XYZ file of C-alpha atoms in Angstrom:
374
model
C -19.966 161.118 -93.843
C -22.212 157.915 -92.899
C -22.174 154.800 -95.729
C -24.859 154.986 -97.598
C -25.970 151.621 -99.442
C -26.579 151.776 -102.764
C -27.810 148.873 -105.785
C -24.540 150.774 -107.918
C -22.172 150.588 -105.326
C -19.237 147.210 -105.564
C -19.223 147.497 -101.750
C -22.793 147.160 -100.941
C -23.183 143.998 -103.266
C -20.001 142.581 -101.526
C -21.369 143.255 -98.252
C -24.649 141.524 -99.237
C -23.276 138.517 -100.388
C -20.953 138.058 -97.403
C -24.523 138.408 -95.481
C -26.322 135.721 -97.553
C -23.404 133.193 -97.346
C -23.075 133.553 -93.633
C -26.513 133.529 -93.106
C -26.522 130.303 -95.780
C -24.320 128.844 -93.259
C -25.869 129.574 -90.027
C -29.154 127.893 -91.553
C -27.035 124.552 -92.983
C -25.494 124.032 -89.483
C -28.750 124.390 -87.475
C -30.373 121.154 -86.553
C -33.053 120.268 -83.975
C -33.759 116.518 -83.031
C -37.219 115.434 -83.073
C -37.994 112.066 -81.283
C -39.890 109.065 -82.828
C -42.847 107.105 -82.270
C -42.856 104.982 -79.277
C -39.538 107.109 -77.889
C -40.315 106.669 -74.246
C -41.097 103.109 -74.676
C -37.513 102.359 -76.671
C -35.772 103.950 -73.473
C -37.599 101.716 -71.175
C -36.575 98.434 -72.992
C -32.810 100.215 -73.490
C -32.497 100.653 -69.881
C -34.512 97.143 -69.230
C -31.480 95.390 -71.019
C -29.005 97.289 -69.400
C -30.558 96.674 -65.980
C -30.362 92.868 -67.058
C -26.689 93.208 -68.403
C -25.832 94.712 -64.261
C -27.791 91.811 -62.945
C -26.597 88.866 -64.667
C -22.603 90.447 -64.272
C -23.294 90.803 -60.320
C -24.189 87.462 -60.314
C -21.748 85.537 -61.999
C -19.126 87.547 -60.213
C -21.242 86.290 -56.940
C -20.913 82.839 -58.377
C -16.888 83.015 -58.964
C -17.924 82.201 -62.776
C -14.263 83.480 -64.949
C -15.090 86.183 -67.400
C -12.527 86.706 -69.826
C -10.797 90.119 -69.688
C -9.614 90.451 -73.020
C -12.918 89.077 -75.030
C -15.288 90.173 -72.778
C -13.583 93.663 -71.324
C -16.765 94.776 -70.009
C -16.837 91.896 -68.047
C -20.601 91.181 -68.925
C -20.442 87.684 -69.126
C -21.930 87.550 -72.332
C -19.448 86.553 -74.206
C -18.112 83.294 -74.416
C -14.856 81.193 -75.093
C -13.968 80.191 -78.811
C -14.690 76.525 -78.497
C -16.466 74.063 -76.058
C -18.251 70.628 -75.694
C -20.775 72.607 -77.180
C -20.074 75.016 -79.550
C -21.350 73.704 -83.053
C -20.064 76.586 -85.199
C -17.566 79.521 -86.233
C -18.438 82.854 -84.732
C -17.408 85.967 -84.689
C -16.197 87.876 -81.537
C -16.807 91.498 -83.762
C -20.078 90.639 -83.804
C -20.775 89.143 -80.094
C -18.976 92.924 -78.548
C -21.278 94.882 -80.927
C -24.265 93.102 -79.381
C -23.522 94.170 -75.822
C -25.223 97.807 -76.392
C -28.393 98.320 -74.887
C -29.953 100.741 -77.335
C -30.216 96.690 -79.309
C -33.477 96.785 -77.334
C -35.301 99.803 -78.714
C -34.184 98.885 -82.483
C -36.108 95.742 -81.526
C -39.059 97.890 -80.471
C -38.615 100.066 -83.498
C -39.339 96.797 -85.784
C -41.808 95.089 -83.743
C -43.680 98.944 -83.640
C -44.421 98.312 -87.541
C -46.666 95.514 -87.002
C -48.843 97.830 -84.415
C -48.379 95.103 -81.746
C -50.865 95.747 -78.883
C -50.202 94.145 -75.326
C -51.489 90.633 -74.991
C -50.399 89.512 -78.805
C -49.155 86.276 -78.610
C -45.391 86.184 -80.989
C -43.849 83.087 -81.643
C -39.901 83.613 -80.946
C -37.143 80.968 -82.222
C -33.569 81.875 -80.941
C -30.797 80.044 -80.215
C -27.406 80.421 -77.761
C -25.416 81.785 -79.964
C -25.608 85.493 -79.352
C -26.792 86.243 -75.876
C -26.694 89.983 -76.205
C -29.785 90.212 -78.994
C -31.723 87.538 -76.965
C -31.547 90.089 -73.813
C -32.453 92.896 -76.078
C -35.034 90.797 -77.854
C -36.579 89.806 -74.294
C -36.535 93.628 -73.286
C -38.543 94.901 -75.718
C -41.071 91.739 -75.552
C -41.181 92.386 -71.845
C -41.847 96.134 -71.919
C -44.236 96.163 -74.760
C -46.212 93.784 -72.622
C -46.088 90.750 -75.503
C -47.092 87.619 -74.906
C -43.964 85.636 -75.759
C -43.885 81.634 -76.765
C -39.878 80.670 -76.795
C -38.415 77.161 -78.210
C -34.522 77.571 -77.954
C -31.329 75.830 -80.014
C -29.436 75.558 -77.094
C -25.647 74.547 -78.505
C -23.864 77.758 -79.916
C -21.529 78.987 -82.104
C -18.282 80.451 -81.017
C -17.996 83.357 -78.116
C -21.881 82.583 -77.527
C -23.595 81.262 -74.492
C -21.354 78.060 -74.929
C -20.104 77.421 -71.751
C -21.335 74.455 -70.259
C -22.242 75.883 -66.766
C -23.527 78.799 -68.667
C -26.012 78.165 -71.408
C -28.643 80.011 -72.173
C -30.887 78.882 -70.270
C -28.702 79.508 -67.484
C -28.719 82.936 -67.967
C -32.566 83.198 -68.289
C -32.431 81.789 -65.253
C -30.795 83.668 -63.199
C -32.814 87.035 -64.934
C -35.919 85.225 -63.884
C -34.969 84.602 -60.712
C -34.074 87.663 -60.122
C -37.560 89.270 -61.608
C -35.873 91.111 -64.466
C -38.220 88.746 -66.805
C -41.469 86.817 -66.253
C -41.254 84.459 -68.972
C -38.618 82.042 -70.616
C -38.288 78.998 -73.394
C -40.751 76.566 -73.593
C -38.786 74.026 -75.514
C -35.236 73.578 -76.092
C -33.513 71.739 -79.139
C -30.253 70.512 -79.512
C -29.713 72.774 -82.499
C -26.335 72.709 -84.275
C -26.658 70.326 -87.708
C -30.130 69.168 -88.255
C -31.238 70.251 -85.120
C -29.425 67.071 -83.704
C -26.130 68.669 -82.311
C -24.787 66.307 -84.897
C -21.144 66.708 -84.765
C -21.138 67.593 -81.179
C -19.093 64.667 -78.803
C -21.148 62.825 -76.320
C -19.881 65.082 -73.567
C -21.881 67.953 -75.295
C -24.716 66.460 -75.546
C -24.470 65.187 -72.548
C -23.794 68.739 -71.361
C -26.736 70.174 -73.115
C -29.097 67.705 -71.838
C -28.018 68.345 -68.260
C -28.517 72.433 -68.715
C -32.216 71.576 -69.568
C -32.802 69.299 -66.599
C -31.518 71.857 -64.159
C -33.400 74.531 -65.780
C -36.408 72.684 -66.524
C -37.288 73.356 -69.942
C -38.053 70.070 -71.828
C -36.143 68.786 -74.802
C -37.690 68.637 -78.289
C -36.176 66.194 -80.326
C -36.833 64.456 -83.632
C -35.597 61.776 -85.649
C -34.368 63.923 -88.723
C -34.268 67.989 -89.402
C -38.162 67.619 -91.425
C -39.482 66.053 -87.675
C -37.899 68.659 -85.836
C -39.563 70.907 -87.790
C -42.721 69.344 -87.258
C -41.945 69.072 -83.898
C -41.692 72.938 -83.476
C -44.930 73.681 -84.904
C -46.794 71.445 -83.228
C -45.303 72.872 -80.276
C -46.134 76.698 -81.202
C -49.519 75.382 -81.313
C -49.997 74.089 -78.515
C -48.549 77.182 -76.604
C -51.436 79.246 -77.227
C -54.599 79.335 -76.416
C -57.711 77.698 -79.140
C -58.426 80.594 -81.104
C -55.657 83.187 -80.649
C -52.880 83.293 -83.332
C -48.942 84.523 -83.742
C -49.006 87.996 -84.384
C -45.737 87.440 -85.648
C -42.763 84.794 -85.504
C -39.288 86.029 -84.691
C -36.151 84.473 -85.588
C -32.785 85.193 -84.315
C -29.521 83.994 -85.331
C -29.621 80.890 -88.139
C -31.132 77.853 -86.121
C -31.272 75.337 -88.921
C -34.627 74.224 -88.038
C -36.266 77.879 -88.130
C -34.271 78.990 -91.484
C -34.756 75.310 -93.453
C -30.634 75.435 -94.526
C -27.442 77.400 -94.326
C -28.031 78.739 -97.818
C -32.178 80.122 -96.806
C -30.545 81.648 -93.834
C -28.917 84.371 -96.221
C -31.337 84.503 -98.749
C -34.302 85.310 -96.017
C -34.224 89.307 -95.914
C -33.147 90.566 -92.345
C -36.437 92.648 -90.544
C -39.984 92.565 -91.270
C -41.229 90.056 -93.927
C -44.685 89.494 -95.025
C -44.331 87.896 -98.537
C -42.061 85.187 -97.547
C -44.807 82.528 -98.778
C -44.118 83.825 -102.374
C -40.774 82.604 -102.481
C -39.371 79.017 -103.262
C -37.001 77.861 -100.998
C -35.009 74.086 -101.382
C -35.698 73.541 -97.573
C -38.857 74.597 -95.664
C -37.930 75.538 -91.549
C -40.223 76.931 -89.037
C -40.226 80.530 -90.773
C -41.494 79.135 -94.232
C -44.693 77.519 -92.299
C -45.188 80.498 -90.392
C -45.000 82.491 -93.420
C -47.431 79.829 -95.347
C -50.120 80.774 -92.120
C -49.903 84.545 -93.100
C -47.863 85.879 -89.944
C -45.223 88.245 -90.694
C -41.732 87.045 -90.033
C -39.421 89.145 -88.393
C -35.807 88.008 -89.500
C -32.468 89.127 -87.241
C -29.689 88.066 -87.924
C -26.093 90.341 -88.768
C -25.687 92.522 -85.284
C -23.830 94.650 -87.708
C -25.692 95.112 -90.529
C -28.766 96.522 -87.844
C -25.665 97.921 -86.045
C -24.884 100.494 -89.263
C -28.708 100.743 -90.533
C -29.448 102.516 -86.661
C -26.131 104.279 -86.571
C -25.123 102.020 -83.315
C -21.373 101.900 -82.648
C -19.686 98.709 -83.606
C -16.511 98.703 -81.412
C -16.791 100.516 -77.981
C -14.867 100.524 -74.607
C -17.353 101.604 -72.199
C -21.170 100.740 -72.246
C -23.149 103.045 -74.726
C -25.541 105.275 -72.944
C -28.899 104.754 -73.220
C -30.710 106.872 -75.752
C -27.631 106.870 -78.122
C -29.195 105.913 -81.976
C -30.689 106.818 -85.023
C -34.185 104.858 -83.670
C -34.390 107.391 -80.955
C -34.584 110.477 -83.222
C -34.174 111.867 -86.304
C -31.698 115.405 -86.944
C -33.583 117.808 -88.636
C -33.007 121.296 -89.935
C -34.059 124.456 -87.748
C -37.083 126.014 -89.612
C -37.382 128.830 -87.233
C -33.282 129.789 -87.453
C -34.106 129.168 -91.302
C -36.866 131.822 -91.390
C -35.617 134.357 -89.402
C -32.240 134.088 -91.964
C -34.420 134.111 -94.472
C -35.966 137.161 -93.252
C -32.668 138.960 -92.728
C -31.385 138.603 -95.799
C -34.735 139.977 -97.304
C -34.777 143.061 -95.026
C -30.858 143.779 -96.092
C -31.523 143.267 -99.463
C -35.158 146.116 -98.795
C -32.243 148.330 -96.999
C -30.264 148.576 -99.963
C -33.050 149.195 -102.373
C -34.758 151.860 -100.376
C -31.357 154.004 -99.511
C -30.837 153.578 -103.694
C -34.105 154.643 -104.615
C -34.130 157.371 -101.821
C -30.627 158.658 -103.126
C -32.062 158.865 -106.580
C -34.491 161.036 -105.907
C -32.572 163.238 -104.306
C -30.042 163.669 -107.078
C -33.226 164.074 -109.252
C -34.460 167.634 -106.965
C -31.378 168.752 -107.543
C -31.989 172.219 -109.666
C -28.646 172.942 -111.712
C -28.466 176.657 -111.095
C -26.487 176.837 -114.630
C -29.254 175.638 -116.291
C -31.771 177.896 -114.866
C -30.140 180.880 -115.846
Protein backbone atom coordinates (compact mmCIF):
# COMPACT_ATOMS: atom_id res chain seq x y z
CA UNK A 1 0.00 0.00 0.00
CA UNK A 2 1.57 3.55 -1.05
CA UNK A 3 2.68 6.04 2.16
CA UNK A 4 0.33 8.27 2.68
CA UNK A 5 1.44 11.59 4.60
CA UNK A 6 -0.41 12.56 7.26
CA UNK A 7 -0.20 15.89 10.08
CA UNK A 8 -0.78 12.63 12.88
CA UNK A 9 1.71 10.51 11.59
CA UNK A 10 5.64 10.53 13.73
CA UNK A 11 7.06 9.64 10.29
CA UNK A 12 5.76 12.36 8.20
CA UNK A 13 6.89 15.11 10.79
CA UNK A 14 10.36 13.33 10.85
CA UNK A 15 10.53 13.31 7.24
CA UNK A 16 9.65 17.05 7.16
CA UNK A 17 12.10 18.16 9.40
CA UNK A 18 14.93 16.18 7.80
CA UNK A 19 13.60 18.26 4.56
CA UNK A 20 13.74 21.71 6.26
CA UNK A 21 17.23 21.12 7.81
CA UNK A 22 18.72 19.96 4.58
CA UNK A 23 17.14 22.44 2.71
CA UNK A 24 18.37 25.00 5.79
CA UNK A 25 21.68 23.84 4.77
CA UNK A 26 21.69 23.93 1.11
CA UNK A 27 20.55 27.73 1.49
CA UNK A 28 23.52 28.56 4.35
CA UNK A 29 26.20 27.10 1.99
CA UNK A 30 25.07 28.93 -1.19
CA UNK A 31 26.98 32.04 -1.96
CA UNK A 32 27.31 34.14 -5.15
CA UNK A 33 30.09 36.89 -5.45
CA UNK A 34 29.04 40.17 -6.59
CA UNK A 35 31.87 42.58 -7.75
CA UNK A 36 32.42 46.20 -6.50
CA UNK A 37 32.53 49.56 -7.77
CA UNK A 38 35.36 50.38 -9.96
CA UNK A 39 36.14 46.29 -10.31
CA UNK A 40 37.59 46.48 -13.76
CA UNK A 41 39.61 49.42 -12.92
CA UNK A 42 41.22 47.60 -9.52
CA UNK A 43 42.32 44.70 -12.00
CA UNK A 44 43.97 47.07 -14.29
CA UNK A 45 46.16 48.74 -11.55
CA UNK A 46 46.63 44.89 -9.96
CA UNK A 47 48.00 43.71 -13.13
CA UNK A 48 49.79 47.35 -13.76
CA UNK A 49 51.93 46.54 -10.56
CA UNK A 50 52.52 43.18 -11.40
CA UNK A 51 53.61 44.10 -14.93
CA UNK A 52 56.05 46.60 -13.06
CA UNK A 53 57.17 43.89 -10.45
CA UNK A 54 58.28 41.53 -14.10
CA UNK A 55 59.93 44.60 -15.43
CA UNK A 56 62.00 45.92 -12.78
CA UNK A 57 63.11 41.86 -11.85
CA UNK A 58 64.16 41.42 -15.71
CA UNK A 59 66.15 44.23 -15.35
CA UNK A 60 68.14 43.95 -12.44
CA UNK A 61 68.81 40.38 -13.40
CA UNK A 62 70.00 42.16 -16.89
CA UNK A 63 72.10 44.39 -14.72
CA UNK A 64 73.85 41.39 -12.60
CA UNK A 65 72.29 43.39 -9.47
CA UNK A 66 72.36 40.24 -6.33
CA UNK A 67 68.89 39.57 -5.08
CA UNK A 68 68.84 37.77 -2.00
CA UNK A 69 67.30 34.27 -2.17
CA UNK A 70 66.27 33.79 1.20
CA UNK A 71 64.68 37.50 1.93
CA UNK A 72 63.58 38.15 -1.27
CA UNK A 73 62.53 34.37 -2.62
CA UNK A 74 60.58 35.79 -5.33
CA UNK A 75 63.50 37.33 -6.47
CA UNK A 76 61.66 40.75 -7.07
CA UNK A 77 64.23 42.91 -6.06
CA UNK A 78 62.18 44.70 -3.79
CA UNK A 79 63.43 43.83 -0.90
CA UNK A 80 66.45 44.96 0.54
CA UNK A 81 69.43 44.01 2.93
CA UNK A 82 69.06 44.68 6.80
CA UNK A 83 71.51 47.51 7.03
CA UNK A 84 73.41 49.96 4.69
CA UNK A 85 75.15 53.43 4.39
CA UNK A 86 71.73 54.31 4.24
CA UNK A 87 69.32 52.68 6.10
CA UNK A 88 68.13 55.11 8.98
CA UNK A 89 65.78 52.70 10.78
CA UNK A 90 64.50 49.15 12.07
CA UNK A 91 62.23 47.38 9.65
CA UNK A 92 60.50 44.61 9.35
CA UNK A 93 61.07 41.91 6.63
CA UNK A 94 57.14 40.45 7.57
CA UNK A 95 56.03 43.44 6.46
CA UNK A 96 58.33 44.24 3.21
CA UNK A 97 57.16 40.19 1.75
CA UNK A 98 53.49 41.09 2.49
CA UNK A 99 53.88 44.17 0.30
CA UNK A 100 54.99 42.28 -2.79
CA UNK A 101 51.18 41.32 -3.77
CA UNK A 102 49.76 43.07 -6.51
CA UNK A 103 46.12 43.13 -5.50
CA UNK A 104 48.12 46.29 -2.97
CA UNK A 105 47.17 48.29 -6.07
CA UNK A 106 43.40 47.97 -6.25
CA UNK A 107 43.07 48.42 -2.26
CA UNK A 108 44.77 51.69 -3.20
CA UNK A 109 42.07 52.32 -5.81
CA UNK A 110 39.42 51.15 -3.42
CA UNK A 111 40.48 54.20 -0.97
CA UNK A 112 41.29 56.76 -3.41
CA UNK A 113 37.51 55.67 -5.11
CA UNK A 114 35.93 57.34 -1.81
CA UNK A 115 37.03 60.71 -2.59
CA UNK A 116 35.27 60.37 -6.28
CA UNK A 117 38.66 61.28 -7.86
CA UNK A 118 38.08 62.19 -11.55
CA UNK A 119 41.12 62.08 -14.09
CA UNK A 120 43.16 65.22 -14.14
CA UNK A 121 42.95 65.83 -10.07
CA UNK A 122 46.07 66.95 -9.03
CA UNK A 123 47.12 64.64 -5.37
CA UNK A 124 49.93 65.60 -3.48
CA UNK A 125 51.93 62.19 -2.61
CA UNK A 126 54.79 62.07 0.23
CA UNK A 127 56.55 58.59 0.35
CA UNK A 128 59.67 57.56 1.23
CA UNK A 129 62.23 54.34 0.35
CA UNK A 130 61.34 52.39 2.82
CA UNK A 131 58.78 50.04 1.39
CA UNK A 132 59.07 49.81 -2.34
CA UNK A 133 56.23 47.40 -2.83
CA UNK A 134 53.25 50.06 -1.66
CA UNK A 135 55.05 52.85 -3.67
CA UNK A 136 54.60 50.50 -6.95
CA UNK A 137 51.10 49.79 -5.92
CA UNK A 138 50.53 53.39 -4.94
CA UNK A 139 51.95 54.52 -8.51
CA UNK A 140 49.59 51.85 -10.22
CA UNK A 141 46.56 52.98 -9.16
CA UNK A 142 47.62 56.86 -9.64
CA UNK A 143 48.66 55.84 -13.12
CA UNK A 144 45.52 53.95 -14.14
CA UNK A 145 43.03 56.23 -12.60
CA UNK A 146 44.64 58.84 -14.78
CA UNK A 147 45.71 61.22 -11.51
CA UNK A 148 47.74 63.87 -11.77
CA UNK A 149 50.49 62.97 -9.30
CA UNK A 150 53.05 65.66 -7.50
CA UNK A 151 55.86 63.30 -5.63
CA UNK A 152 58.62 64.72 -3.02
CA UNK A 153 60.48 61.51 -1.75
CA UNK A 154 62.58 60.63 1.76
CA UNK A 155 65.02 58.85 0.00
CA UNK A 156 67.16 56.94 3.01
CA UNK A 157 65.15 53.81 4.29
CA UNK A 158 64.55 51.68 6.91
CA UNK A 159 65.65 48.13 6.95
CA UNK A 160 64.89 45.52 3.86
CA UNK A 161 63.66 48.80 1.92
CA UNK A 162 65.01 50.37 -1.18
CA UNK A 163 68.37 50.83 0.82
CA UNK A 164 70.84 49.72 -1.35
CA UNK A 165 73.01 52.27 -2.53
CA UNK A 166 72.96 51.39 -6.30
CA UNK A 167 69.33 50.82 -5.78
CA UNK A 168 67.32 53.59 -4.22
CA UNK A 169 64.25 54.50 -5.02
CA UNK A 170 64.70 56.55 -7.37
CA UNK A 171 66.57 54.01 -9.09
CA UNK A 172 63.84 51.91 -9.42
CA UNK A 173 61.48 54.67 -10.76
CA UNK A 174 63.87 54.91 -13.08
CA UNK A 175 64.22 52.11 -14.65
CA UNK A 176 59.94 51.77 -14.67
CA UNK A 177 60.08 55.05 -16.47
CA UNK A 178 62.38 54.16 -18.76
CA UNK A 179 60.86 51.43 -19.59
CA UNK A 180 57.20 53.26 -20.04
CA UNK A 181 55.53 51.35 -17.22
CA UNK A 182 55.04 55.05 -15.59
CA UNK A 183 54.97 58.60 -16.98
CA UNK A 184 55.67 60.45 -13.96
CA UNK A 185 58.14 60.34 -10.90
CA UNK A 186 59.37 62.56 -7.64
CA UNK A 187 59.78 65.99 -7.93
CA UNK A 188 61.87 66.51 -4.87
CA UNK A 189 63.83 64.26 -2.82
CA UNK A 190 64.80 64.71 0.99
CA UNK A 191 67.27 63.14 2.91
CA UNK A 192 64.63 61.84 5.29
CA UNK A 193 65.71 59.69 8.25
CA UNK A 194 65.83 62.09 11.69
CA UNK A 195 64.62 65.52 11.01
CA UNK A 196 64.56 65.07 7.54
CA UNK A 197 68.46 65.50 7.72
CA UNK A 198 69.62 61.77 7.48
CA UNK A 199 70.97 62.76 10.83
CA UNK A 200 72.66 59.76 12.11
CA UNK A 201 73.53 58.53 8.74
CA UNK A 202 77.77 58.45 8.10
CA UNK A 203 79.09 60.70 5.47
CA UNK A 204 79.27 57.81 3.05
CA UNK A 205 75.36 57.77 3.14
CA UNK A 206 74.86 60.89 2.54
CA UNK A 207 77.19 60.97 0.26
CA UNK A 208 75.44 57.97 -1.30
CA UNK A 209 72.09 59.56 -1.25
CA UNK A 210 73.20 62.67 -2.81
CA UNK A 211 74.81 60.80 -5.68
CA UNK A 212 71.35 58.63 -6.38
CA UNK A 213 69.66 62.09 -6.94
CA UNK A 214 72.29 63.45 -9.31
CA UNK A 215 72.12 60.40 -11.51
CA UNK A 216 68.47 60.39 -11.42
CA UNK A 217 67.92 63.95 -11.59
CA UNK A 218 65.52 64.80 -9.06
CA UNK A 219 66.73 67.82 -6.98
CA UNK A 220 67.42 67.77 -3.28
CA UNK A 221 65.24 69.66 -0.79
CA UNK A 222 66.97 70.47 2.17
CA UNK A 223 66.50 72.68 5.21
CA UNK A 224 68.27 73.85 8.09
CA UNK A 225 66.03 72.13 10.85
CA UNK A 226 62.81 69.57 10.60
CA UNK A 227 60.17 73.08 10.89
CA UNK A 228 62.21 74.38 7.37
CA UNK A 229 61.91 71.19 5.82
CA UNK A 230 58.55 71.35 6.38
CA UNK A 231 58.25 74.60 4.96
CA UNK A 232 60.29 73.58 2.36
CA UNK A 233 57.76 70.84 1.24
CA UNK A 234 54.89 73.03 1.03
CA UNK A 235 56.26 75.55 -0.73
CA UNK A 236 57.25 72.98 -3.05
CA UNK A 237 53.61 71.31 -3.40
CA UNK A 238 52.74 74.70 -4.40
CA UNK A 239 54.62 75.37 -6.79
CA UNK A 240 53.93 71.96 -8.57
CA UNK A 241 50.62 72.90 -9.64
CA UNK A 242 49.22 75.05 -11.67
CA UNK A 243 47.63 78.92 -10.16
CA UNK A 244 44.29 77.95 -9.35
CA UNK A 245 44.04 74.14 -9.19
CA UNK A 246 44.29 72.50 -5.70
CA UNK A 247 45.29 68.85 -4.01
CA UNK A 248 42.43 66.79 -4.22
CA UNK A 249 44.03 64.95 -1.65
CA UNK A 250 47.61 64.40 0.01
CA UNK A 251 48.89 60.87 0.44
CA UNK A 252 51.31 59.70 2.85
CA UNK A 253 53.10 56.49 2.93
CA UNK A 254 55.27 55.02 5.42
CA UNK A 255 56.31 57.60 8.55
CA UNK A 256 58.60 60.30 6.81
CA UNK A 257 59.19 62.54 9.79
CA UNK A 258 58.61 65.59 7.88
CA UNK A 259 55.02 64.48 6.50
CA UNK A 260 53.83 62.90 10.04
CA UNK A 261 55.45 65.98 12.40
CA UNK A 262 57.08 63.03 15.00
CA UNK A 263 57.41 59.35 15.69
CA UNK A 264 54.63 59.57 18.25
CA UNK A 265 51.85 61.59 15.37
CA UNK A 266 52.85 58.85 13.06
CA UNK A 267 50.70 56.33 15.25
CA UNK A 268 48.25 58.51 16.47
CA UNK A 269 47.25 59.70 12.67
CA UNK A 270 44.39 57.06 11.73
CA UNK A 271 45.55 54.79 8.73
CA UNK A 272 43.04 55.58 5.34
CA UNK A 273 40.92 58.41 4.56
CA UNK A 274 40.98 61.43 6.96
CA UNK A 275 39.10 64.57 6.65
CA UNK A 276 38.98 65.97 10.25
CA UNK A 277 42.59 65.84 10.89
CA UNK A 278 42.57 69.82 11.45
CA UNK A 279 40.46 69.13 14.63
CA UNK A 280 43.08 67.45 16.36
CA UNK A 281 46.13 68.84 18.41
CA UNK A 282 49.19 67.40 17.61
CA UNK A 283 52.86 68.41 19.59
CA UNK A 284 54.51 68.57 16.05
CA UNK A 285 52.87 69.90 12.84
CA UNK A 286 54.41 67.85 9.36
CA UNK A 287 53.24 68.20 5.90
CA UNK A 288 49.86 66.22 6.65
CA UNK A 289 48.75 68.69 9.51
CA UNK A 290 49.06 71.75 6.84
CA UNK A 291 47.42 69.86 4.30
CA UNK A 292 44.77 69.00 6.63
CA UNK A 293 44.62 72.87 7.93
CA UNK A 294 43.87 73.68 3.76
CA UNK A 295 40.80 71.28 3.90
CA UNK A 296 42.24 68.32 1.64
CA UNK A 297 41.57 64.97 2.86
CA UNK A 298 44.58 63.02 3.96
CA UNK A 299 44.95 59.65 2.98
CA UNK A 300 47.23 57.89 5.68
CA UNK A 301 49.13 54.27 4.80
CA UNK A 302 51.09 53.01 6.77
CA UNK A 303 50.96 49.03 8.48
CA UNK A 304 51.05 46.68 5.08
CA UNK A 305 49.44 44.38 7.52
CA UNK A 306 46.92 45.99 9.16
CA UNK A 307 45.39 46.88 5.22
CA UNK A 308 46.77 43.35 4.58
CA UNK A 309 43.93 41.71 7.19
CA UNK A 310 41.18 44.63 6.71
CA UNK A 311 41.13 43.33 2.58
CA UNK A 312 41.62 39.71 3.47
CA UNK A 313 45.20 39.81 1.49
CA UNK A 314 47.55 36.97 2.45
CA UNK A 315 50.38 37.94 4.68
CA UNK A 316 53.00 35.17 4.03
CA UNK A 317 52.97 33.59 0.47
CA UNK A 318 55.41 31.53 -1.74
CA UNK A 319 54.32 32.25 -5.12
CA UNK A 320 52.92 35.65 -6.44
CA UNK A 321 49.13 36.10 -5.55
CA UNK A 322 46.98 36.13 -8.59
CA UNK A 323 45.47 39.02 -9.60
CA UNK A 324 41.88 39.47 -8.56
CA UNK A 325 42.51 37.61 -5.20
CA UNK A 326 40.75 40.10 -2.21
CA UNK A 327 38.00 41.19 -0.31
CA UNK A 328 38.17 44.81 -2.51
CA UNK A 329 37.35 42.84 -5.55
CA UNK A 330 34.02 41.42 -4.30
CA UNK A 331 31.90 40.79 -1.70
CA UNK A 332 30.34 36.79 -0.90
CA UNK A 333 26.86 36.96 -0.69
CA UNK A 334 24.05 34.54 -0.07
CA UNK A 335 22.10 32.89 -3.13
CA UNK A 336 18.56 34.49 -3.04
CA UNK A 337 17.34 32.47 -5.89
CA UNK A 338 18.71 28.84 -4.24
CA UNK A 339 17.10 30.56 -1.02
CA UNK A 340 13.65 30.93 -2.65
CA UNK A 341 13.29 28.01 -4.46
CA UNK A 342 14.19 26.13 -0.75
CA UNK A 343 11.95 28.20 0.58
CA UNK A 344 9.41 27.18 -1.80
CA UNK A 345 10.05 23.47 -1.31
CA UNK A 346 9.69 23.31 2.01
CA UNK A 347 6.27 25.20 1.68
CA UNK A 348 4.95 22.83 -1.03
CA UNK A 349 6.04 19.65 1.35
CA UNK A 350 4.64 21.09 4.18
CA UNK A 351 0.90 21.85 1.49
CA UNK A 352 1.58 17.93 0.60
CA UNK A 353 1.18 16.84 3.98
CA UNK A 354 -1.76 18.96 4.85
CA UNK A 355 -3.78 18.16 1.80
CA UNK A 356 -3.19 14.09 1.95
CA UNK A 357 -4.38 14.74 5.96
CA UNK A 358 -7.28 16.66 5.21
CA UNK A 359 -8.11 14.42 2.13
CA UNK A 360 -7.76 11.22 4.43
CA UNK A 361 -10.14 12.80 6.87
CA UNK A 362 -12.73 13.09 4.81
CA UNK A 363 -12.66 9.95 3.68
CA UNK A 364 -12.81 8.30 7.08
CA UNK A 365 -15.72 10.81 7.62
CA UNK A 366 -18.02 9.03 4.31
CA UNK A 367 -17.45 6.12 5.84
CA UNK A 368 -21.23 4.74 6.71
CA UNK A 369 -20.86 2.17 9.73
CA UNK A 370 -23.23 -0.46 8.44
CA UNK A 371 -23.82 -1.40 12.34
CA UNK A 372 -25.10 1.73 12.95
CA UNK A 373 -27.49 1.90 10.17
CA UNK A 374 -29.24 -1.05 11.05
Amino acid sequence: MMYRPSLKSNRSMIILLCLAIVLFYIAQTCYIQVKTDNYEVKIAAAQLMKTAIDTLSTELHKRNIEIDPIDDPLKTGLIGTRLSSITTDRGLLSEKRASINPNLAAVFVDELAKLKLVPGDYVAVGITGSNPSVNLALYSAIKVMGLNPKIIVALSSASYGANRPELTWLDIESILKSKGIFDFGSSYASFGGKEDLGIGLSDNGIKALREAMQRNNVPLLVGKDLEDNINIRMVAYEELIPEGERYKVFINIGTSIANVGSEPNANLIPEGINRNLAEHSYEKEGVIMKMAKNNIPILHFRRVLRWAKKYNLPTSFDTMPKVGEGKMYGLLIHNQTVNVICLAALIIAILVVIIFDRHDRRFMANIVDPDEEL
